[in-house]
PDB file of C-alpha atoms in Angstrom:
ATOM      1  CA  MET V   1      -0.063  -0.102  -0.107  1.00 48.00           C
ATOM      2  CA  CYS V   2       0.900   3.459  -0.555  1.00 56.00           C
ATOM      3  CA  SER V   3       1.631   4.491   3.097  1.00 44.00           C
ATOM      4  CA  LEU V   4       3.800   1.604   3.820  1.00 39.00           C
ATOM      5  CA  ALA V   5       5.922   2.131   0.915  1.00 43.00           C
ATOM      6  CA  PHE V   6       9.640   2.867   1.343  1.00 38.00           C
ATOM      7  CA  GLN V   7      12.911   2.403  -0.352  1.00 39.00           C
ATOM      8  CA  MET V   8      15.862   0.711   1.225  1.00 37.00           C
ATOM      9  CA  HIS V   9      19.328   1.845   0.835  1.00 39.00           C
ATOM     10  CA  VAL V  10      21.813  -0.441   1.416  1.00 39.00           C
ATOM     11  CA  PRO V  11      25.479   0.449   1.146  1.00 40.00           C
ATOM     12  CA  ARG V  12      27.695  -1.499  -1.287  1.00 40.00           C
ATOM     13  CA  THR V  13      29.625  -4.245   0.458  1.00 40.00           C
ATOM     14  CA  SER V  14      31.972  -6.975  -0.654  1.00 38.00           C
ATOM     15  CA  SER V  15      30.965  -9.253   2.264  1.00 36.00           C
ATOM     16  CA  LEU V  16      29.061 -12.260   1.032  1.00 39.00           C
ATOM     17  CA  VAL V  17      27.508 -12.981   4.319  1.00 38.00           C
ATOM     18  CA  LEU V  18      26.236  -9.283   4.758  1.00 37.00           C
ATOM     19  CA  ASN V  19      24.717  -9.507   1.169  1.00 38.00           C
ATOM     20  CA  GLN V  20      23.113 -12.913   2.057  1.00 39.00           C
ATOM     21  CA  ARG V  21      21.496 -11.335   5.210  1.00 38.00           C
ATOM     22  CA  VAL V  22      20.464  -8.193   3.424  1.00 38.00           C
ATOM     23  CA  HIS V  23      18.692 -10.427   0.776  1.00 40.00           C
ATOM     24  CA  LEU V  24      17.123 -12.409   3.609  1.00 38.00           C
ATOM     25  CA  ASP V  25      15.826  -9.166   5.115  1.00 41.00           C
ATOM     26  CA  ILE V  26      14.348  -7.793   2.083  1.00 41.00           C
ATOM     27  CA  ASP V  27      12.805 -11.375   1.237  1.00 45.00           C
ATOM     28  CA  ALA V  28      11.032 -11.045   4.872  1.00 41.00           C
ATOM     29  CA  LEU V  29      10.053  -7.325   4.166  1.00 38.00           C
ATOM     30  CA  LYS V  30       8.481  -8.248   0.713  1.00 41.00           C
ATOM     31  CA  GLN V  31       6.484 -11.257   2.280  1.00 41.00           C
ATOM     32  CA  SER V  32       5.185  -9.070   5.011  1.00 37.00           C
ATOM     33  CA  GLN V  33       4.208  -6.336   2.338  1.00 36.00           C
ATOM     34  CA  LEU V  34       6.213  -3.450   3.933  1.00 35.00           C
ATOM     35  CA  VAL V  35       8.038  -2.861   0.723  1.00 35.00           C
ATOM     36  CA  GLU V  36       6.778  -2.228  -2.780  1.00 43.00           C
ATOM     37  CA  ILE V  37       8.578  -3.836  -5.143  1.00 41.00           C
ATOM     38  CA  SER V  38      10.070  -1.513  -7.858  1.00 47.00           C
ATOM     39  CA  SER V  39       9.881  -3.895 -10.654  1.00 49.00           C
ATOM     40  CA  THR V  40       6.036  -3.828 -10.351  1.00 60.00           C
ATOM     41  CA  ARG V  41       6.176  -0.013 -10.869  1.00 62.00           C
ATOM     42  CA  ARG V  42       5.918   1.578 -14.299  1.00 70.00           C
ATOM     43  CA  SER V  43       7.747   4.530 -13.019  1.00 77.00           C
ATOM     44  CA  PRO V  44       9.598   5.196  -9.780  1.00 84.00           C
ATOM     45  CA  ARG V  45       7.599   7.241  -7.078  1.00 85.00           C
ATOM     46  CA  ILE V  46       9.218   9.849  -4.791  1.00 92.00           C
ATOM     47  CA  ARG V  47       8.204  11.054  -1.508  1.00 94.00           C
ATOM     48  CA  LEU V  48       7.107  14.353  -2.015  1.00 93.00           C
ATOM     49  CA  GLN V  49       4.186  16.269  -0.340  1.00 94.00           C
ATOM     50  CA  VAL V  50       2.476  18.705  -2.924  1.00 92.00           C
ATOM     51  CA  PRO V  51      -0.612  20.416  -1.974  1.00 95.00           C
ATOM     52  CA  VAL V  52      -3.483  19.461  -4.483  1.00 95.00           C
ATOM     53  CA  PHE V  53      -7.139  20.262  -4.618  1.00 96.00           C
ATOM     54  CA  LEU V  54      -9.078  16.973  -4.872  1.00 97.00           C
ATOM     55  CA  ARG V  55     -12.395  17.098  -6.908  1.00 97.00           C
ATOM     56  CA  ALA V  56     -14.815  14.237  -6.802  1.00 97.00           C
ATOM     57  CA  ALA V  57     -18.025  12.651  -5.394  1.00 96.00           C
ATOM     58  CA  ASP V  58     -18.242  10.692  -2.226  1.00 90.00           C
ATOM     59  CA  VAL V  59     -19.987   7.616  -1.686  1.00 86.00           C
ATOM     60  CA  SER V  60     -23.279   8.989  -1.207  1.00 89.00           C
ATOM     61  CA  GLY V  61     -22.887  11.066  -4.483  1.00 92.00           C
ATOM     62  CA  ALA V  62     -22.223  14.456  -3.093  1.00 94.00           C
ATOM     63  CA  GLU V  63     -19.643  16.362  -5.168  1.00 96.00           C
ATOM     64  CA  PHE V  64     -16.728  17.966  -3.037  1.00 97.00           C
ATOM     65  CA  ILE V  65     -13.645  19.982  -3.291  1.00 97.00           C
ATOM     66  CA  GLU V  66     -10.900  19.171  -0.711  1.00 96.00           C
ATOM     67  CA  LEU V  67      -7.492  20.794  -0.264  1.00 96.00           C
ATOM     68  CA  THR V  68      -5.214  17.808   0.544  1.00 96.00           C
ATOM     69  CA  LYS V  69      -1.630  16.583  -0.510  1.00 96.00           C
ATOM     70  CA  THR V  70       0.227  13.941  -2.038  1.00 96.00           C
ATOM     71  CA  LEU V  71       2.543  11.591   0.012  1.00 95.00           C
ATOM     72  CA  ASN V  72       4.357  10.277  -2.971  1.00 95.00           C
ATOM     73  CA  ILE V  73       4.159  10.827  -6.756  1.00 95.00           C
ATOM     74  CA  SER V  74       5.251   9.539 -10.071  1.00 95.00           C
ATOM     75  CA  SER V  75       4.649  10.212 -13.467  1.00 93.00           C
ATOM     76  CA  THR V  76       1.797   7.768 -13.496  1.00 95.00           C
ATOM     77  CA  GLY V  77       0.032   8.104 -10.244  1.00 96.00           C
ATOM     78  CA  ALA V  78       0.213   9.317  -6.620  1.00 96.00           C
ATOM     79  CA  CYS V  79      -0.827   8.315  -3.037  1.00 96.00           C
ATOM     80  CA  ILE V  80      -2.886  10.976  -1.495  1.00 97.00           C
ATOM     81  CA  THR V  81      -4.977  11.517   1.718  1.00 95.00           C
ATOM     82  CA  SER V  82      -8.408  12.580   1.849  1.00 94.00           C
ATOM     83  CA  ALA V  83     -11.076  13.087   4.549  1.00 92.00           C
ATOM     84  CA  HIS V  84     -13.738  11.609   2.235  1.00 92.00           C
ATOM     85  CA  ILE V  85     -14.301   7.915   1.095  1.00 90.00           C
ATOM     86  CA  LEU V  86     -13.804   7.174  -2.559  1.00 93.00           C
ATOM     87  CA  ARG V  87     -14.638   3.975  -4.403  1.00 93.00           C
ATOM     88  CA  PRO V  88     -12.208   1.964  -6.127  1.00 94.00           C
ATOM     89  CA  ASP V  89     -12.050   2.552 -10.091  1.00 96.00           C
ATOM     90  CA  GLN V  90     -13.713   6.096  -9.176  1.00 97.00           C
ATOM     91  CA  ILE V  91     -12.465   8.902 -11.449  1.00 97.00           C
ATOM     92  CA  VAL V  92     -11.246  11.978  -9.599  1.00 98.00           C
ATOM     93  CA  HIS V  93      -9.633  15.265 -10.627  1.00 98.00           C
ATOM     94  CA  LEU V  94      -6.501  16.943  -8.996  1.00 97.00           C
ATOM     95  CA  THR V  95      -5.631  20.446  -9.431  1.00 95.00           C
ATOM     96  CA  ILE V  96      -2.211  21.935  -8.089  1.00 90.00           C
ATOM     97  CA  PRO V  97      -2.829  25.335  -6.622  1.00 88.00           C
ATOM     98  CA  ALA V  98      -0.780  28.181  -8.132  1.00 77.00           C
ATOM     99  CA  PRO V  99       0.118  31.355  -6.784  1.00 71.00           C
ATOM    100  CA  ALA V 100      -2.103  34.563  -6.898  1.00 67.00           C
ATOM    101  CA  PRO V 101      -1.996  36.066 -10.420  1.00 63.00           C
ATOM    102  CA  ALA V 102      -0.521  39.321  -9.004  1.00 60.00           C
ATOM    103  CA  SER V 103       2.697  37.556  -8.046  1.00 57.00           C
ATOM    104  CA  SER V 104       4.119  36.971 -11.421  1.00 59.00           C
ATOM    105  CA  SER V 105       2.867  37.197 -14.904  1.00 64.00           C
ATOM    106  CA  LEU V 106       5.074  34.033 -15.812  1.00 68.00           C
ATOM    107  CA  VAL V 107       3.058  31.846 -13.552  1.00 63.00           C
ATOM    108  CA  PRO V 108      -0.337  30.628 -14.946  1.00 64.00           C
ATOM    109  CA  SER V 109      -3.311  31.281 -12.702  1.00 63.00           C
ATOM    110  CA  GLU V 110      -4.213  27.832 -12.652  1.00 66.00           C
ATOM    111  CA  THR V 111      -3.080  24.337 -13.826  1.00 76.00           C
ATOM    112  CA  PRO V 112      -5.167  21.864 -15.733  1.00 87.00           C
ATOM    113  CA  PRO V 113      -6.713  19.090 -13.813  1.00 93.00           C
ATOM    114  CA  ILE V 114      -4.920  15.810 -13.450  1.00 96.00           C
ATOM    115  CA  VAL V 115      -7.342  13.038 -14.052  1.00 98.00           C
ATOM    116  CA  ALA V 116      -7.019   9.811 -12.000  1.00 98.00           C
ATOM    117  CA  LYS V 117      -8.509   6.803 -11.151  1.00 98.00           C
ATOM    118  CA  VAL V 118      -8.594   5.291  -7.387  1.00 97.00           C
ATOM    119  CA  LEU V 119      -6.754   1.868  -7.559  1.00 96.00           C
ATOM    120  CA  ARG V 120      -6.688   1.220  -3.765  1.00 94.00           C
ATOM    121  CA  GLN V 121      -7.479   2.691  -0.186  1.00 93.00           C
ATOM    122  CA  GLU V 122      -6.372   2.005   3.267  1.00 92.00           C
ATOM    123  CA  SER V 123      -6.869   3.775   6.596  1.00 89.00           C
ATOM    124  CA  ALA V 124      -4.028   5.108   8.697  1.00 82.00           C
ATOM    125  CA  GLY V 125      -5.296   6.115  12.082  1.00 82.00           C
ATOM    126  CA  HIS V 126      -7.906   9.006  11.393  1.00 81.00           C
ATOM    127  CA  MET V 127      -6.671   9.448   7.826  1.00 83.00           C
ATOM    128  CA  ARG V 128      -7.529   7.662   4.576  1.00 93.00           C
ATOM    129  CA  LEU V 129      -4.815   7.201   1.946  1.00 96.00           C
ATOM    130  CA  PHE V 130      -5.687   6.444  -1.570  1.00 97.00           C
ATOM    131  CA  GLY V 131      -3.439   5.005  -4.471  1.00 96.00           C
ATOM    132  CA  LEU V 132      -4.183   6.809  -7.705  1.00 97.00           C
ATOM    133  CA  GLU V 133      -3.203   5.959 -11.316  1.00 96.00           C
ATOM    134  CA  PHE V 134      -3.078   8.985 -13.644  1.00 96.00           C
ATOM    135  CA  LEU V 135      -5.106   8.480 -16.817  1.00 97.00           C
ATOM    136  CA  HIS V 136      -2.448  10.330 -18.653  1.00 95.00           C
ATOM    137  CA  PRO V 137       0.940   9.999 -17.428  1.00 92.00           C
ATOM    138  CA  LEU V 138       2.595  13.279 -16.469  1.00 88.00           C
ATOM    139  CA  GLU V 139       5.366  14.790 -18.819  1.00 82.00           C
TER     140      GLU V 139
END
């Protein structure tokens, strides 16, 4: 799941014993699903908190707009938080807030929405986390 994903950094070593132990530890973590296997991803994710407006309908069908954030992001998807409950396969729209137009004429006043599909969800305490797949990869 997106909240449990992290990347392990293992320093290089010439010790075969340490390498075997690292492989065993990684295998144990994979089995407990604490590590998302990078070979299953189409593009690498980075831990980056970006504020986004989430526009969607909740499970009752009521439309909402919520200011939330990403927890990690890639060119093909993101993990976000939300106070609302979303359905798997639901289409949502993300918009990244832009600075006020008076601050710079070089910065656009808004960004086009990013359309995404809800792939999975989980609860983490009082927060809900959602794994999203962008319908069109970011460039």
